[in-house]
PDB file of C-alpha atoms in Angstrom:
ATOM      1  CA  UNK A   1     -26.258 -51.446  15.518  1.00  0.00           C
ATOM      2  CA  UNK A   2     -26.508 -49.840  19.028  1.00  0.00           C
ATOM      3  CA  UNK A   3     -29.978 -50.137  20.750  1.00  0.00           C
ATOM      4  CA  UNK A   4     -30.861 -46.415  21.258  1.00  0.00           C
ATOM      5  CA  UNK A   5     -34.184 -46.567  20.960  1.00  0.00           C
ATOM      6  CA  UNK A   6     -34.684 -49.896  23.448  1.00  0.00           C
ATOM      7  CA  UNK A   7     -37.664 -49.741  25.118  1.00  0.00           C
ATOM      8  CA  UNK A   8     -39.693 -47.070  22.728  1.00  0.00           C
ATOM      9  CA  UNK A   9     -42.369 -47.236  21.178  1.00  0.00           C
ATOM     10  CA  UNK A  10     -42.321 -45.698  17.524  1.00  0.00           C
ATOM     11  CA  UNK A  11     -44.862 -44.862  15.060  1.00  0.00           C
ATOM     12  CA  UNK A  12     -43.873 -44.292  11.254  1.00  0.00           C
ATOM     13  CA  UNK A  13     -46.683 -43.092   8.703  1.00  0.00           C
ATOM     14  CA  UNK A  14     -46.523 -44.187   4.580  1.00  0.00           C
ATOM     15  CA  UNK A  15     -43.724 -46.510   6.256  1.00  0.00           C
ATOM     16  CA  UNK A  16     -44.281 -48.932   3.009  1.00  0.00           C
ATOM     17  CA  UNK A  17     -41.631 -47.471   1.232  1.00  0.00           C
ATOM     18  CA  UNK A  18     -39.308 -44.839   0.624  1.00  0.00           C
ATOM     19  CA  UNK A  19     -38.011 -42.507   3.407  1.00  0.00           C
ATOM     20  CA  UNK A  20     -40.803 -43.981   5.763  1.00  0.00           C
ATOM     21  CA  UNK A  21     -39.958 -47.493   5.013  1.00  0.00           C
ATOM     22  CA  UNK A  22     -36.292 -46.897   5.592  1.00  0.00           C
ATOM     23  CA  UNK A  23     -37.027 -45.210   8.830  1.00  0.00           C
ATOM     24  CA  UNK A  24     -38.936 -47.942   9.941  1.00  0.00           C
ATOM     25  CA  UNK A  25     -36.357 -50.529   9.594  1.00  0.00           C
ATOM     26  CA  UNK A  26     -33.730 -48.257  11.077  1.00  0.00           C
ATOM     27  CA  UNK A  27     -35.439 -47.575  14.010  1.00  0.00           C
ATOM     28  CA  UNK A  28     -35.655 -51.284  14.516  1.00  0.00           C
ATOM     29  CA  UNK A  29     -33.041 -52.282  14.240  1.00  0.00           C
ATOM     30  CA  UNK A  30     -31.859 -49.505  16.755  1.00  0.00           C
ATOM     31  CA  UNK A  31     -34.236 -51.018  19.642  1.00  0.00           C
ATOM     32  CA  UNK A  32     -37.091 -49.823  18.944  1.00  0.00           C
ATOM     33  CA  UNK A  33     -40.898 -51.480  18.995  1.00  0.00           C
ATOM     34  CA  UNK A  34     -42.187 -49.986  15.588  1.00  0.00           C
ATOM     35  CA  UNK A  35     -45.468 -49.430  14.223  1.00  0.00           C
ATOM     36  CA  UNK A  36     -45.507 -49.853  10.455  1.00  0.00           C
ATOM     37  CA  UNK A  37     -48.272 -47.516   9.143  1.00  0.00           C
ATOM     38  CA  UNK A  38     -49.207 -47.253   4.986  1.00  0.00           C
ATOM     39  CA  UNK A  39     -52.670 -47.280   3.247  1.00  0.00           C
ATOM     40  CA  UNK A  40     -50.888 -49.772   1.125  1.00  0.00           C
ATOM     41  CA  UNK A  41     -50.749 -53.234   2.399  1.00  0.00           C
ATOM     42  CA  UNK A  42     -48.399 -54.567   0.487  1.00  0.00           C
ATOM     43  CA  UNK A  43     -45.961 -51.953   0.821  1.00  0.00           C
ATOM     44  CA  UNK A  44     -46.661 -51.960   4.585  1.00  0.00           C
ATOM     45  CA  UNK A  45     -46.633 -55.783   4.643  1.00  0.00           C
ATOM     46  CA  UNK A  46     -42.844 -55.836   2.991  1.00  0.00           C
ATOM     47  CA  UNK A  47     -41.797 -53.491   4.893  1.00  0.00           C
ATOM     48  CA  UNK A  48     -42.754 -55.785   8.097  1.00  0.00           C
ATOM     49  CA  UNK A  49     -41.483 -58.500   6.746  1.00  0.00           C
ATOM     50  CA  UNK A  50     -37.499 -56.838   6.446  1.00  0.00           C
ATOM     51  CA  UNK A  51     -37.866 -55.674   9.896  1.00  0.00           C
ATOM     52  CA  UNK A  52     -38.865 -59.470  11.201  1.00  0.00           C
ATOM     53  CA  UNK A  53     -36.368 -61.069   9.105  1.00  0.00           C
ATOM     54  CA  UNK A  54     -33.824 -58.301  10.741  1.00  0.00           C
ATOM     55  CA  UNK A  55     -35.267 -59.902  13.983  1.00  0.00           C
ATOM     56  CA  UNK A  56     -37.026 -56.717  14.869  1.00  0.00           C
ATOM     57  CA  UNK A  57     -40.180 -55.453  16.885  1.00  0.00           C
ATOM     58  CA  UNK A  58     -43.058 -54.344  14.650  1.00  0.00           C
ATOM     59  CA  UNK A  59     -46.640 -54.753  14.149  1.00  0.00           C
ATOM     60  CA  UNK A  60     -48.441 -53.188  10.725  1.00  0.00           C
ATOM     61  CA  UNK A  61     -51.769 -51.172  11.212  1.00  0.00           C
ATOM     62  CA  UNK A  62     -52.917 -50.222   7.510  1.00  0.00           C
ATOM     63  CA  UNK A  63     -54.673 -46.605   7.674  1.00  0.00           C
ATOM     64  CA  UNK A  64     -55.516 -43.426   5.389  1.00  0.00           C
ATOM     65  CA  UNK A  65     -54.173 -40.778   7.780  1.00  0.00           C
ATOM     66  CA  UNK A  66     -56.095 -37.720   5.550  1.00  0.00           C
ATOM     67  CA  UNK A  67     -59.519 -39.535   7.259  1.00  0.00           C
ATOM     68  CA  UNK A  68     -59.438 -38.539  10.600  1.00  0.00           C
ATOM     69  CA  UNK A  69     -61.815 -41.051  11.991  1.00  0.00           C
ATOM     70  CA  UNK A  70     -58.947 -43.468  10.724  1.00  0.00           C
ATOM     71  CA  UNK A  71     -56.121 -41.597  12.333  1.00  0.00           C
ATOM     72  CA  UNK A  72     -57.590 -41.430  15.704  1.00  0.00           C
ATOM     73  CA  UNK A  73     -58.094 -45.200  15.247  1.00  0.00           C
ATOM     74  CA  UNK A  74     -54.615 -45.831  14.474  1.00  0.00           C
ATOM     75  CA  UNK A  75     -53.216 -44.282  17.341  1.00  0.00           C
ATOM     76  CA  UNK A  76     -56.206 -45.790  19.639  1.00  0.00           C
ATOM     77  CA  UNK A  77     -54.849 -49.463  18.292  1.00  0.00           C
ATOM     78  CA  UNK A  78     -51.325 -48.257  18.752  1.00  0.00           C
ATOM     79  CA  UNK A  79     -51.718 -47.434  22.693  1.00  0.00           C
ATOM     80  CA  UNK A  80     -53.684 -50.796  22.810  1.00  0.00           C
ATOM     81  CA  UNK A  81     -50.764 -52.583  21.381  1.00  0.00           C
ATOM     82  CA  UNK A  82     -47.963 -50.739  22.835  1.00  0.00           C
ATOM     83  CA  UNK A  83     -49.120 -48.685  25.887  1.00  0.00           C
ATOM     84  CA  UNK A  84     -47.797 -45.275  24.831  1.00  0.00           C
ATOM     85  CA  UNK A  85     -46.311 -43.391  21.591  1.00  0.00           C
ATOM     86  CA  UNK A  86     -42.525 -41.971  22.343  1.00  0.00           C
ATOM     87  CA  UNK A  87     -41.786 -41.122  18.668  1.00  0.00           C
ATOM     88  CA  UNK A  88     -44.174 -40.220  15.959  1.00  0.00           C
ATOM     89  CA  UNK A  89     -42.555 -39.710  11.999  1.00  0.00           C
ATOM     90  CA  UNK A  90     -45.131 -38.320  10.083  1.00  0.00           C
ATOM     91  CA  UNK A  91     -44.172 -39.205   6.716  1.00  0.00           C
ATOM     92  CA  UNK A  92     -47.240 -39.780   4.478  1.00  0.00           C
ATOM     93  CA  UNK A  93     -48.068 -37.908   1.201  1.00  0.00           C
ATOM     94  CA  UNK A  94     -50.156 -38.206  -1.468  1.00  0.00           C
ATOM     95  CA  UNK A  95     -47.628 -37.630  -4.487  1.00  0.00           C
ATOM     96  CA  UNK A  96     -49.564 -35.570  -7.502  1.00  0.00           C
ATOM     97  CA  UNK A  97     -48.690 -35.589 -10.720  1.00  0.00           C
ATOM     98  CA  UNK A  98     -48.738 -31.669 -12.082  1.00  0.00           C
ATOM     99  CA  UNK A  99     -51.995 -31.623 -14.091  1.00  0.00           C
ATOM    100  CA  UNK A 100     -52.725 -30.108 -17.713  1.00  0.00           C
ATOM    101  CA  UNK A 101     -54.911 -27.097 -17.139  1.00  0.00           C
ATOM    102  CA  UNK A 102     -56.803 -27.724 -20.377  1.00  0.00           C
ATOM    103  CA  UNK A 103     -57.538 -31.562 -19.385  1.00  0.00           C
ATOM    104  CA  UNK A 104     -60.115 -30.406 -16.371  1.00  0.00           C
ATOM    105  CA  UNK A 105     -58.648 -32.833 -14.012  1.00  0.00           C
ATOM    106  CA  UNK A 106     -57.654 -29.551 -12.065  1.00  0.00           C
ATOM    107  CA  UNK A 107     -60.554 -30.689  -9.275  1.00  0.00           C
ATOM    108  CA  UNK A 108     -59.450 -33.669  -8.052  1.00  0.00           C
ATOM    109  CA  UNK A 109     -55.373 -32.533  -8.561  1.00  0.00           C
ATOM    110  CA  UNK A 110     -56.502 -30.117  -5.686  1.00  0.00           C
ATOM    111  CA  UNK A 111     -58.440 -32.767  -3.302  1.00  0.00           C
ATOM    112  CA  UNK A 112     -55.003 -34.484  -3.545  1.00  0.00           C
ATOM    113  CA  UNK A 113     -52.888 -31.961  -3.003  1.00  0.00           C
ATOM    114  CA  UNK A 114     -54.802 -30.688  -0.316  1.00  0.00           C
ATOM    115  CA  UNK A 115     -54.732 -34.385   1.421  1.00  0.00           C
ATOM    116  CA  UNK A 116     -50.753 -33.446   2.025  1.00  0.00           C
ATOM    117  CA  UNK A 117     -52.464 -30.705   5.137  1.00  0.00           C
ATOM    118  CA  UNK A 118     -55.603 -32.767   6.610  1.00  0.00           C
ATOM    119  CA  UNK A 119     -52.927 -35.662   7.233  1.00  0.00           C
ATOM    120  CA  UNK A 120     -50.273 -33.996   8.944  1.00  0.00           C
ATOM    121  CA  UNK A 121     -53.205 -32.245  10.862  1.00  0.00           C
ATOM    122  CA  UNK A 122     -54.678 -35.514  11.954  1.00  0.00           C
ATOM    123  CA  UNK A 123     -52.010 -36.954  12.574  1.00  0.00           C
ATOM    124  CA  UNK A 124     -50.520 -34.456  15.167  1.00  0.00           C
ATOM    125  CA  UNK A 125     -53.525 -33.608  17.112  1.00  0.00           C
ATOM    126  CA  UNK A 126     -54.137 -37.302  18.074  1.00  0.00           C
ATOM    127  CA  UNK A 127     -50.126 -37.652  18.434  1.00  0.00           C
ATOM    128  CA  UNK A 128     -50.109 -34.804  20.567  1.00  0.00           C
ATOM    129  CA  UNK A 129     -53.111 -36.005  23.140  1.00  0.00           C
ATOM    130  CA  UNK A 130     -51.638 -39.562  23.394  1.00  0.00           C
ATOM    131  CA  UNK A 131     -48.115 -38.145  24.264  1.00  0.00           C
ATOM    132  CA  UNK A 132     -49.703 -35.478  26.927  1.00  0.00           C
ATOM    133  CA  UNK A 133     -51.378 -38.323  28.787  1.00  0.00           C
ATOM    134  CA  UNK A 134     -47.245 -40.530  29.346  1.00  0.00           C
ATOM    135  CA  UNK A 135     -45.593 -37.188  29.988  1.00  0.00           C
ATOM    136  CA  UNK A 136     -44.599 -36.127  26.681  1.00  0.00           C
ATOM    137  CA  UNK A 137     -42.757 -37.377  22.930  1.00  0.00           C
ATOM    138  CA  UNK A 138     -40.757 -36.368  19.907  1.00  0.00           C
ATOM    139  CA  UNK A 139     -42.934 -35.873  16.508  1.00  0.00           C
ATOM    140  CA  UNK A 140     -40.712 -35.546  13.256  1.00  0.00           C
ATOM    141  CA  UNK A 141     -42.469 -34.579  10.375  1.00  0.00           C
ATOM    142  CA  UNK A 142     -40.964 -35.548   7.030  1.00  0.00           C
ATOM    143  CA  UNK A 143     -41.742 -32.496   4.719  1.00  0.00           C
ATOM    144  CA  UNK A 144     -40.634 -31.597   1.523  1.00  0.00           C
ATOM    145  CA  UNK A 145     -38.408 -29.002  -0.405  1.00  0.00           C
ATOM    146  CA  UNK A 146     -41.320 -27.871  -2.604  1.00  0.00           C
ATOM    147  CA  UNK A 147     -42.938 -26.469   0.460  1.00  0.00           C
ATOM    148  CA  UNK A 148     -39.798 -23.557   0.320  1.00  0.00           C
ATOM    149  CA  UNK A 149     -38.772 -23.522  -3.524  1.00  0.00           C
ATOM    150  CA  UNK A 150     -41.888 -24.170  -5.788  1.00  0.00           C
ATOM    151  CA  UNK A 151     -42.065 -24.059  -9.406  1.00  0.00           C
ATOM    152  CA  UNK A 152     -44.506 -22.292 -11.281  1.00  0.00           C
ATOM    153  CA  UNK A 153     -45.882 -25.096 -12.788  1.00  0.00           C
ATOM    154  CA  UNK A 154     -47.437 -27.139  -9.903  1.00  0.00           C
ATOM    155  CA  UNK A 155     -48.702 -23.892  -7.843  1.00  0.00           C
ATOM    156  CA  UNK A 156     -51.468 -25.913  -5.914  1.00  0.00           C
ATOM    157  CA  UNK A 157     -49.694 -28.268  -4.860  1.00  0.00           C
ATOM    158  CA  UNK A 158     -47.362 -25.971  -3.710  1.00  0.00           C
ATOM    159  CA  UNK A 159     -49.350 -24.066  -1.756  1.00  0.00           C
ATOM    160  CA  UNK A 160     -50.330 -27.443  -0.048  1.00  0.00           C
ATOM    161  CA  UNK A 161     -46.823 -28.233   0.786  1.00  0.00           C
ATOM    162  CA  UNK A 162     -45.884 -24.998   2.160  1.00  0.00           C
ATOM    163  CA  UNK A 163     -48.860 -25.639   4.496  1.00  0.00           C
ATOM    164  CA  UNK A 164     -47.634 -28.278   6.124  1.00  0.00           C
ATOM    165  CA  UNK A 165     -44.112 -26.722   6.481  1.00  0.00           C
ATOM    166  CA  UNK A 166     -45.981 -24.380   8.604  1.00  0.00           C
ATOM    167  CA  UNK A 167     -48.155 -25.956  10.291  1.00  0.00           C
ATOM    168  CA  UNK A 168     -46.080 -27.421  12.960  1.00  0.00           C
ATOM    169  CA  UNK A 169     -44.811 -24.117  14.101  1.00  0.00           C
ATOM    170  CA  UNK A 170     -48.723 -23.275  15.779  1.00  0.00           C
ATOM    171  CA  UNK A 171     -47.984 -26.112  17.650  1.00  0.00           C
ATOM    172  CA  UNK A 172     -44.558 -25.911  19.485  1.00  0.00           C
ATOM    173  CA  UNK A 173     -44.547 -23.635  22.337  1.00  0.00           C
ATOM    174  CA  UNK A 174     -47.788 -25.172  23.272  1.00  0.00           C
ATOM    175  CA  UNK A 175     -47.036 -28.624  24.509  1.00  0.00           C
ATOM    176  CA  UNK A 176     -42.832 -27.671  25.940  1.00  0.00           C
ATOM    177  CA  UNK A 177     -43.259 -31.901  27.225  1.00  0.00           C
ATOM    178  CA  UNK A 178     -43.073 -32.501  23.479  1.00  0.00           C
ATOM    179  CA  UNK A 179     -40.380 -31.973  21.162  1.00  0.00           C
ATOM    180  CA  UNK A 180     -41.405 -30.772  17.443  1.00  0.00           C
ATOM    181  CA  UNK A 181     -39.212 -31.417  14.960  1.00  0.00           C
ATOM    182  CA  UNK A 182     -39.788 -30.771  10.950  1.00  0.00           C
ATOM    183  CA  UNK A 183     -37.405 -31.997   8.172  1.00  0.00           C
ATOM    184  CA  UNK A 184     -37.963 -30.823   4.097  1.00  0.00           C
ATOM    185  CA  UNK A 185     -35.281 -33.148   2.594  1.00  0.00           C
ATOM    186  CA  UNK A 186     -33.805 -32.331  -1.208  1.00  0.00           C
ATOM    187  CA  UNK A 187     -35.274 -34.656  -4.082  1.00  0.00           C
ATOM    188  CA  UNK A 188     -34.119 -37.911  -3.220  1.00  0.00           C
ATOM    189  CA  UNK A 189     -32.563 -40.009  -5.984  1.00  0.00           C
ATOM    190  CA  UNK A 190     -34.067 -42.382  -7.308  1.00  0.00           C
ATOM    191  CA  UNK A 191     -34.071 -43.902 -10.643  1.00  0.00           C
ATOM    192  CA  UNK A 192     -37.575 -42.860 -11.059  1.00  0.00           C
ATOM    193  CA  UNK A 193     -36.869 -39.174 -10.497  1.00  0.00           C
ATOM    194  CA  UNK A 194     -34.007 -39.494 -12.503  1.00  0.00           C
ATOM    195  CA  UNK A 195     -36.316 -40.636 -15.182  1.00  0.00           C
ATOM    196  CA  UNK A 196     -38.719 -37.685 -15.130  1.00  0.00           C
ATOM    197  CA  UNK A 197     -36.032 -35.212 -14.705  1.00  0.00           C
ATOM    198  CA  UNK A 198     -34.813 -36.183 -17.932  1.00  0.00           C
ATOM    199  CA  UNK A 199     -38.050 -36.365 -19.636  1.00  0.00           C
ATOM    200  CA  UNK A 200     -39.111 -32.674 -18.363  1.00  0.00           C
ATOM    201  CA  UNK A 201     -35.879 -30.920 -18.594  1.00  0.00           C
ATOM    202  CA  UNK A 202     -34.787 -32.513 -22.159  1.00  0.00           C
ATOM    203  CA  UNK A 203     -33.557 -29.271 -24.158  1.00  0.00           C
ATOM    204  CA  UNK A 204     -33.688 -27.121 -20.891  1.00  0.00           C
ATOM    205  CA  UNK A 205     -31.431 -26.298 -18.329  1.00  0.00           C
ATOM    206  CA  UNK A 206     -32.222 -28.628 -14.912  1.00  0.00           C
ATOM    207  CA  UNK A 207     -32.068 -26.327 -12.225  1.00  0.00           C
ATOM    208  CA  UNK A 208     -31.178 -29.420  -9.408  1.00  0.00           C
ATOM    209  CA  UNK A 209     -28.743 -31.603 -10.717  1.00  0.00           C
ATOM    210  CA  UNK A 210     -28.693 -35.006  -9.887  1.00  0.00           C
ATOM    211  CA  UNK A 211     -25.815 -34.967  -7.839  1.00  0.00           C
ATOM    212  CA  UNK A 212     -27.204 -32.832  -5.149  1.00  0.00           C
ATOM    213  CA  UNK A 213     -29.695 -35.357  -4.001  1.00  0.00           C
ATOM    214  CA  UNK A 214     -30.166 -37.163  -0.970  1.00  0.00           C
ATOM    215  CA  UNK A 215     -30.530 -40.454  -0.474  1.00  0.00           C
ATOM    216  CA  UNK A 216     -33.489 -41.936   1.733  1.00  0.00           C
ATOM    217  CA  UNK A 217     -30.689 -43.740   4.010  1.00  0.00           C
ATOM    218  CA  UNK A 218     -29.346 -39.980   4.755  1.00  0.00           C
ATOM    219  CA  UNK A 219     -32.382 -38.814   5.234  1.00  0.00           C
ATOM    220  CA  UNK A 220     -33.753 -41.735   8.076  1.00  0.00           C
ATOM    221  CA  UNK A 221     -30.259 -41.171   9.502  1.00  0.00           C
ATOM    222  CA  UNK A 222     -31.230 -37.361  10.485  1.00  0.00           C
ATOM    223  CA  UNK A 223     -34.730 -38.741  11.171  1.00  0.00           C
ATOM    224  CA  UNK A 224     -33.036 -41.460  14.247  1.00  0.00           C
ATOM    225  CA  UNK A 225     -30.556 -38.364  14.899  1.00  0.00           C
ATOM    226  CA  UNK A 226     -33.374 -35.975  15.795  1.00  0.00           C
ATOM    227  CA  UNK A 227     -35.307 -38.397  17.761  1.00  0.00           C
ATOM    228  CA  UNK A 228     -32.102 -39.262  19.661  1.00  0.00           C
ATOM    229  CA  UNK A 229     -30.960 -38.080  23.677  1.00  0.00           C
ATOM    230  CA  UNK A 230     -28.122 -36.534  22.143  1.00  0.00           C
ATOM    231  CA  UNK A 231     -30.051 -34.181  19.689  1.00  0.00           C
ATOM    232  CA  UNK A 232     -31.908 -33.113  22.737  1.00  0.00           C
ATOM    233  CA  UNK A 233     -29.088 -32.261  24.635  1.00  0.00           C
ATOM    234  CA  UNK A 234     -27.719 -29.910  22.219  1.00  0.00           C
ATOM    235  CA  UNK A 235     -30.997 -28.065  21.423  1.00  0.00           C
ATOM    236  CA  UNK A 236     -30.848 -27.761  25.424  1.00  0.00           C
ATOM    237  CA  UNK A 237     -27.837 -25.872  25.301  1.00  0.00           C
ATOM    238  CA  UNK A 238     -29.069 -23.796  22.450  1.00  0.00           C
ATOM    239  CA  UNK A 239     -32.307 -22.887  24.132  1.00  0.00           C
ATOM    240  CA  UNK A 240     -30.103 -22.243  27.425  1.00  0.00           C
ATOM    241  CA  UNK A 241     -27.235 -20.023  25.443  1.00  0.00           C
ATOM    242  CA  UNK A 242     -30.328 -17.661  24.107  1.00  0.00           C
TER     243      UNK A 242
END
């Protein structure tokens, strides 16, 4: 794989698996010195491992990016390791699973749900003052579909997600040294959500069908894509045609 990314330093949040995880070992294996971020240290752990054994760069720095004390420590270790941040993928989330509204566990479905906002929040505004201080960065936040479609049985969480869809848009336009860019892939197939599609939709009609999913490969792909020179150049010539 080409070296694009030789030379950068990279940080990828709940990079123990999934999208994140993928992401991480793409980016480095495309040059890239890569700091492996989970609150699981396992998954954060493995996903170290595949990018050593790929004879990659990459430490692991375990942190809960919804505590912000945490998050401003994980980018404070990250310039100590590295020297600067040039990408940030902000791809943690807590995943809730839609509650019964008879069960009372309504309370803490909504401290979850709302931990989706306080990390993306965190995590920019410390992303954002390391990057001002070395002259600027990309940040690609990994969102989600639900934050556009919903479905009337998860409402909270819902409104959660469509908060951090719109979140990034207060900050572009403020900090023009720093690209913002914000992705809400399709469900991604797996045969877990294949599993639970089945279970929830049995006798009903499935409004996404299986074969409209992503994959997480296609969706790292875009991630590497928008952090790229040549993604730049063309939102340059955009900007410049309007």
């Amino acid at each position: 794989m080409e070296q694009h990314f030789n030379g950068k330093t990279v940080l990828v949040t709940g990079a123990g698996w999934g999208i994140g995880a993928a992401t991480a070992l793409l980016y480095a294996a495309s040059g890239a010195k890569v700091i492996v971020s989970d609150t699981s240290r396992k998954g954060g752990k493995n996903t170290l491992a595949k990018i050593k054994d790929q004879k990659g760069h990459a430490i692991y720095i375990q942190a809960d990016v919804s505590c912000q004390a945490a998050c401003e420590e994980l980018i404070k270790t990250t310039i100590q390791a590295f020297g600067s941040i040039d990408i940030a993928c902000n791809n943690s989330a807590v995943i809730c699973e839609t509650p019964d509204r008879t069960n009372g566990n309504m309370k803490s479905f909504d401290h979850q749900s709302g931990l989706n906002l306080s990390s993306l929040t965190n995590c920019m505004q410390y992303e954002i003052e390391a990057m001002q201080k070395h002259r600027g960065g990309i940040i690609i936040n990994t969102l989600s579909i639900l934050g556009a479609i919903g479905t009337a049985s998860s409402t909270r969480y819902i409104e959660t997600k469509y908060g951090t869809e719109t979140l990034p848009h207060n900050f572009r336009g403020e900090y023009p040294a720093i690209h913002i860019h914000t992705i809400a892939p399709t469900f991604i197939a797996t045969a877990l959500l294949k599993e639970r599609s089945l279970q929830k939709m049995e006798g009903k009609i499935n409004p996404f069908s299986m074969d409209s999913h992503a994959t997480i490969q296609e969706v790292a792909r875009l991630i590497l894509w928008l952090s790229s020179d040549e993604s730049h150049r063309m939102s340059t010539v955009f900007n410049d045609a309007n």
